[in-house]
PDB file of C-alpha atoms in Angstrom:
ATOM      1  CA  MET A 256      16.234  12.661  12.101  1.00  0.00           C
ATOM      2  CA  ALA A 257      16.400  13.677   8.462  1.00  0.00           C
ATOM      3  CA  ALA A 258      13.260  14.814   6.686  1.00  0.00           C
ATOM      4  CA  SER A 259      11.390  12.132   4.793  1.00  0.00           C
ATOM      5  CA  LEU A 260       8.173  11.638   2.879  1.00  0.00           C
ATOM      6  CA  ALA A 261       5.893   8.622   3.228  1.00  0.00           C
ATOM      7  CA  SER A 262       2.607   7.628   1.645  1.00  0.00           C
ATOM      8  CA  TYR A 263      -0.209   7.343   4.202  1.00  0.00           C
ATOM      9  CA  ILE A 264      -3.352   5.357   3.540  1.00  0.00           C
ATOM     10  CA  ALA A 265      -6.435   4.795   5.685  1.00  0.00           C
ATOM     11  CA  LEU A 266      -8.368   1.676   4.764  1.00  0.00           C
ATOM     12  CA  PRO A 267     -11.838   0.690   6.016  1.00  0.00           C
ATOM     13  CA  GLY A 268     -10.799  -1.767   8.744  1.00  0.00           C
ATOM     14  CA  THR A 269      -8.350  -3.695   6.566  1.00  0.00           C
ATOM     15  CA  THR A 270      -5.104  -1.803   7.149  1.00  0.00           C
ATOM     16  CA  GLY A 271      -3.493  -4.578   9.210  1.00  0.00           C
ATOM     17  CA  GLU A 272      -4.328  -7.234   6.618  1.00  0.00           C
ATOM     18  CA  ALA A 273      -3.169  -4.965   3.769  1.00  0.00           C
ATOM     19  CA  MET A 274       0.127  -4.112   5.472  1.00  0.00           C
ATOM     20  CA  GLU A 275       0.825  -7.793   6.169  1.00  0.00           C
ATOM     21  CA  HIS A 276       0.031  -8.634   2.530  1.00  0.00           C
ATOM     22  CA  TRP A 277       2.299  -5.848   1.235  1.00  0.00           C
ATOM     23  CA  HIS A 278       5.034  -7.056   3.593  1.00  0.00           C
ATOM     24  CA  ASP A 279       4.699 -10.543   2.067  1.00  0.00           C
ATOM     25  CA  VAL A 280       4.887  -9.068  -1.453  1.00  0.00           C
ATOM     26  CA  PHE A 281       7.587  -6.422  -1.044  1.00  0.00           C
ATOM     27  CA  GLY A 282       9.480  -7.443   2.087  1.00  0.00           C
ATOM     28  CA  GLY A 283      10.803  -4.663   4.283  1.00  0.00           C
ATOM     29  CA  GLU A 284      10.217  -3.903   7.947  1.00  0.00           C
ATOM     30  CA  LEU A 285       6.634  -3.901   9.234  1.00  0.00           C
ATOM     31  CA  GLN A 286       5.346  -2.419  12.476  1.00  0.00           C
ATOM     32  CA  ILE A 287       1.665  -2.442  13.439  1.00  0.00           C
ATOM     33  CA  MET A 288       0.255  -0.727  16.524  1.00  0.00           C
ATOM     34  CA  ARG A 289      -3.369  -1.419  17.409  1.00  0.00           C
ATOM     35  CA  TYR A 290      -5.506   0.801  19.630  1.00  0.00           C
ATOM     36  CA  GLY A 291      -5.504  -1.955  22.267  1.00  0.00           C
ATOM     37  CA  ASP A 292      -1.692  -1.667  22.433  1.00  0.00           C
ATOM     38  CA  VAL A 293      -1.679   1.985  23.483  1.00  0.00           C
ATOM     39  CA  PRO A 294      -2.905   3.638  26.673  1.00  0.00           C
ATOM     40  CA  PRO A 295      -6.256   5.466  26.431  1.00  0.00           C
ATOM     41  CA  MET A 296      -5.906   8.987  25.084  1.00  0.00           C
ATOM     42  CA  GLU A 297      -7.759  11.834  26.758  1.00  0.00           C
ATOM     43  CA  GLY A 298     -10.005  13.822  24.480  1.00  0.00           C
ATOM     44  CA  MET A 299     -10.319  11.044  21.898  1.00  0.00           C
ATOM     45  CA  PRO A 300     -13.531  11.891  19.978  1.00  0.00           C
ATOM     46  CA  PHE A 301     -14.415   8.210  19.491  1.00  0.00           C
ATOM     47  CA  THR A 302     -13.913   4.859  21.164  1.00  0.00           C
ATOM     48  CA  PRO A 303     -11.866   2.748  18.764  1.00  0.00           C
ATOM     49  CA  ASP A 304     -12.044  -1.011  18.480  1.00  0.00           C
ATOM     50  CA  PRO A 305      -8.989  -2.343  20.354  1.00  0.00           C
ATOM     51  CA  GLN A 306      -8.105  -4.464  17.279  1.00  0.00           C
ATOM     52  CA  ALA A 307      -8.258  -1.503  14.869  1.00  0.00           C
ATOM     53  CA  VAL A 308      -4.907  -0.312  13.530  1.00  0.00           C
ATOM     54  CA  ALA A 309      -3.904   2.972  15.141  1.00  0.00           C
ATOM     55  CA  HIS A 310      -0.714   3.271  13.107  1.00  0.00           C
ATOM     56  CA  ALA A 311       1.346   0.999  10.895  1.00  0.00           C
ATOM     57  CA  THR A 312       4.504   1.473   8.885  1.00  0.00           C
ATOM     58  CA  LEU A 313       6.104  -0.647   6.209  1.00  0.00           C
ATOM     59  CA  VAL A 314       9.623   0.484   5.407  1.00  0.00           C
ATOM     60  CA  LEU A 315      10.597  -0.714   1.940  1.00  0.00           C
ATOM     61  CA  PRO A 316      13.728  -0.222  -0.106  1.00  0.00           C
ATOM     62  CA  GLY A 317      13.259   3.340  -1.330  1.00  0.00           C
ATOM     63  CA  GLY A 318      10.299   4.438   0.752  1.00  0.00           C
ATOM     64  CA  THR A 319       7.746   4.014   3.491  1.00  0.00           C
ATOM     65  CA  ILE A 320       4.022   3.294   3.500  1.00  0.00           C
ATOM     66  CA  ALA A 321       2.173   4.306   6.647  1.00  0.00           C
ATOM     67  CA  GLY A 322      -1.475   3.954   7.518  1.00  0.00           C
ATOM     68  CA  GLY A 323      -4.248   3.176   9.924  1.00  0.00           C
ATOM     69  CA  ASP A 324      -7.826   1.997   9.918  1.00  0.00           C
ATOM     70  CA  ALA A 325     -10.331   4.640   8.854  1.00  0.00           C
ATOM     71  CA  MET A 326     -12.725   5.459  11.650  1.00  0.00           C
ATOM     72  CA  GLU A 327     -16.461   5.399  11.073  1.00  0.00           C
ATOM     73  CA  ASP A 328     -17.101   9.117  10.868  1.00  0.00           C
ATOM     74  CA  GLY A 329     -19.778   9.110   8.218  1.00  0.00           C
ATOM     75  CA  ASN A 330     -17.291   9.580   5.381  1.00  0.00           C
ATOM     76  CA  ASP A 331     -17.257   6.924   2.714  1.00  0.00           C
ATOM     77  CA  TYR A 332     -13.771   7.071   1.242  1.00  0.00           C
ATOM     78  CA  ASN A 333     -13.435   5.353  -2.092  1.00  0.00           C
ATOM     79  CA  VAL A 334     -10.177   3.400  -2.309  1.00  0.00           C
ATOM     80  CA  ARG A 335     -10.430   2.075  -5.861  1.00  0.00           C
ATOM     81  CA  GLY A 336     -11.245   4.606  -8.526  1.00  0.00           C
ATOM     82  CA  SER A 337      -9.743   7.550  -6.738  1.00  0.00           C
ATOM     83  CA  ALA A 338      -7.090   9.707  -8.351  1.00  0.00           C
ATOM     84  CA  TYR A 339      -3.994   8.210  -6.777  1.00  0.00           C
ATOM     85  CA  SER A 340      -1.671   5.245  -6.962  1.00  0.00           C
ATOM     86  CA  LEU A 341       1.421   4.067  -5.165  1.00  0.00           C
ATOM     87  CA  LEU A 342       4.274   4.248  -7.678  1.00  0.00           C
ATOM     88  CA  TYR A 343       7.015   1.680  -7.153  1.00  0.00           C
ATOM     89  CA  THR A 344      10.125   2.016  -9.300  1.00  0.00           C
ATOM     90  CA  THR A 345      12.175  -1.145  -9.630  1.00  0.00           C
ATOM     91  CA  ASP A 346      15.702  -1.823 -10.851  1.00  0.00           C
ATOM     92  CA  THR A 347      14.546  -4.165 -13.625  1.00  0.00           C
ATOM     93  CA  ALA A 348      11.438  -5.085 -15.586  1.00  0.00           C
ATOM     94  CA  ASP A 349      11.658  -8.657 -14.270  1.00  0.00           C
ATOM     95  CA  GLU A 350      11.563  -7.383 -10.678  1.00  0.00           C
ATOM     96  CA  ALA A 351       8.400  -5.394 -11.464  1.00  0.00           C
ATOM     97  CA  ARG A 352       6.821  -8.401 -13.194  1.00  0.00           C
ATOM     98  CA  GLY A 353       7.500 -10.528 -10.117  1.00  0.00           C
ATOM     99  CA  LEU A 354       5.877  -7.999  -7.768  1.00  0.00           C
ATOM    100  CA  ILE A 355       2.882  -7.607 -10.066  1.00  0.00           C
ATOM    101  CA  ALA A 356       2.475 -11.406 -10.156  1.00  0.00           C
ATOM    102  CA  LYS A 357       2.515 -11.560  -6.341  1.00  0.00           C
ATOM    103  CA  LEU A 358      -0.179  -8.874  -6.087  1.00  0.00           C
ATOM    104  CA  VAL A 359      -2.324 -10.622  -8.711  1.00  0.00           C
ATOM    105  CA  ASP A 360      -1.787 -14.038  -7.074  1.00  0.00           C
ATOM    106  CA  GLY A 361      -2.874 -12.425  -3.782  1.00  0.00           C
ATOM    107  CA  GLY A 362      -6.270 -11.503  -5.222  1.00  0.00           C
ATOM    108  CA  GLY A 363      -5.440  -8.424  -7.283  1.00  0.00           C
ATOM    109  CA  GLU A 364      -6.012  -7.678 -10.946  1.00  0.00           C
ATOM    110  CA  VAL A 365      -4.064  -5.978 -13.688  1.00  0.00           C
ATOM    111  CA  GLY A 366      -5.350  -2.494 -14.470  1.00  0.00           C
ATOM    112  CA  MET A 367      -2.817  -1.755 -17.218  1.00  0.00           C
ATOM    113  CA  PRO A 368      -0.452  -4.380 -18.595  1.00  0.00           C
ATOM    114  CA  PHE A 369       3.219  -3.908 -17.761  1.00  0.00           C
ATOM    115  CA  GLU A 370       4.655  -2.956 -21.144  1.00  0.00           C
ATOM    116  CA  ARG A 371       7.042  -0.615 -22.893  1.00  0.00           C
ATOM    117  CA  ALA A 372       5.979   2.967 -22.268  1.00  0.00           C
ATOM    118  CA  PRO A 373       6.053   5.790 -24.845  1.00  0.00           C
ATOM    119  CA  TRP A 374       8.975   7.365 -22.957  1.00  0.00           C
ATOM    120  CA  GLY A 375      11.073   4.223 -23.475  1.00  0.00           C
ATOM    121  CA  GLY A 376      10.857   2.651 -20.026  1.00  0.00           C
ATOM    122  CA  TRP A 377       8.380   0.101 -18.712  1.00  0.00           C
ATOM    123  CA  TYR A 378       5.095   0.896 -16.939  1.00  0.00           C
ATOM    124  CA  GLY A 379       2.003  -0.928 -15.722  1.00  0.00           C
ATOM    125  CA  GLN A 380      -0.672  -0.913 -13.027  1.00  0.00           C
ATOM    126  CA  VAL A 381      -2.301  -3.479 -10.779  1.00  0.00           C
ATOM    127  CA  PHE A 382      -5.129  -3.148  -8.264  1.00  0.00           C
ATOM    128  CA  ASP A 383      -4.502  -5.252  -5.172  1.00  0.00           C
ATOM    129  CA  ARG A 384      -7.308  -7.057  -3.356  1.00  0.00           C
ATOM    130  CA  PHE A 385      -7.844  -3.985  -1.163  1.00  0.00           C
ATOM    131  CA  GLY A 386      -8.541  -1.755  -4.182  1.00  0.00           C
ATOM    132  CA  VAL A 387      -5.198   0.059  -3.954  1.00  0.00           C
ATOM    133  CA  MET A 388      -3.656   0.860  -7.338  1.00  0.00           C
ATOM    134  CA  TRP A 389       0.042   0.074  -7.601  1.00  0.00           C
ATOM    135  CA  SER A 390       1.899   1.576 -10.538  1.00  0.00           C
ATOM    136  CA  PHE A 391       5.203  -0.023 -11.512  1.00  0.00           C
ATOM    137  CA  SER A 392       7.919   1.658 -13.492  1.00  0.00           C
ATOM    138  CA  THR A 393      11.485   1.008 -14.557  1.00  0.00           C
ATOM    139  CA  ASP A 394      13.849   2.338 -17.188  1.00  0.00           C
ATOM    140  CA  ASN A 395      15.762  -0.950 -17.333  1.00  0.00           C
ATOM    141  CA  ASP A 396      15.007  -4.243 -19.082  1.00  0.00           C
TER     142      ASP A 396
END
């Protein structure tokens, strides 16, 4: 297998719902494995909910998003307002506008309007209903 790089995100019990939503928005190939689908693992430091997502992947044109449900370990990870986003580069501005509209229609909100950028391309941001910031970019009209 060739080397590859994927974004990995752990959401607070909503990874399955988020992955299904992103699959509806972006298409691609989705696989979700829940803890109840795998045999018990020796040495596991916690007892996971059988419905919690152990691992999920969404393979999109141009990349992969992977993730799982965050376990209750006392850490409170902030999804929205953290210093990251998922950058999705499209072939055209209209394609980006369509994806942004689907995320907004699915309960998200625009963080930065999709407009001409100082470097000459197009750029904008939207927060989906899970608090994940999606940045969209294209060099083409």
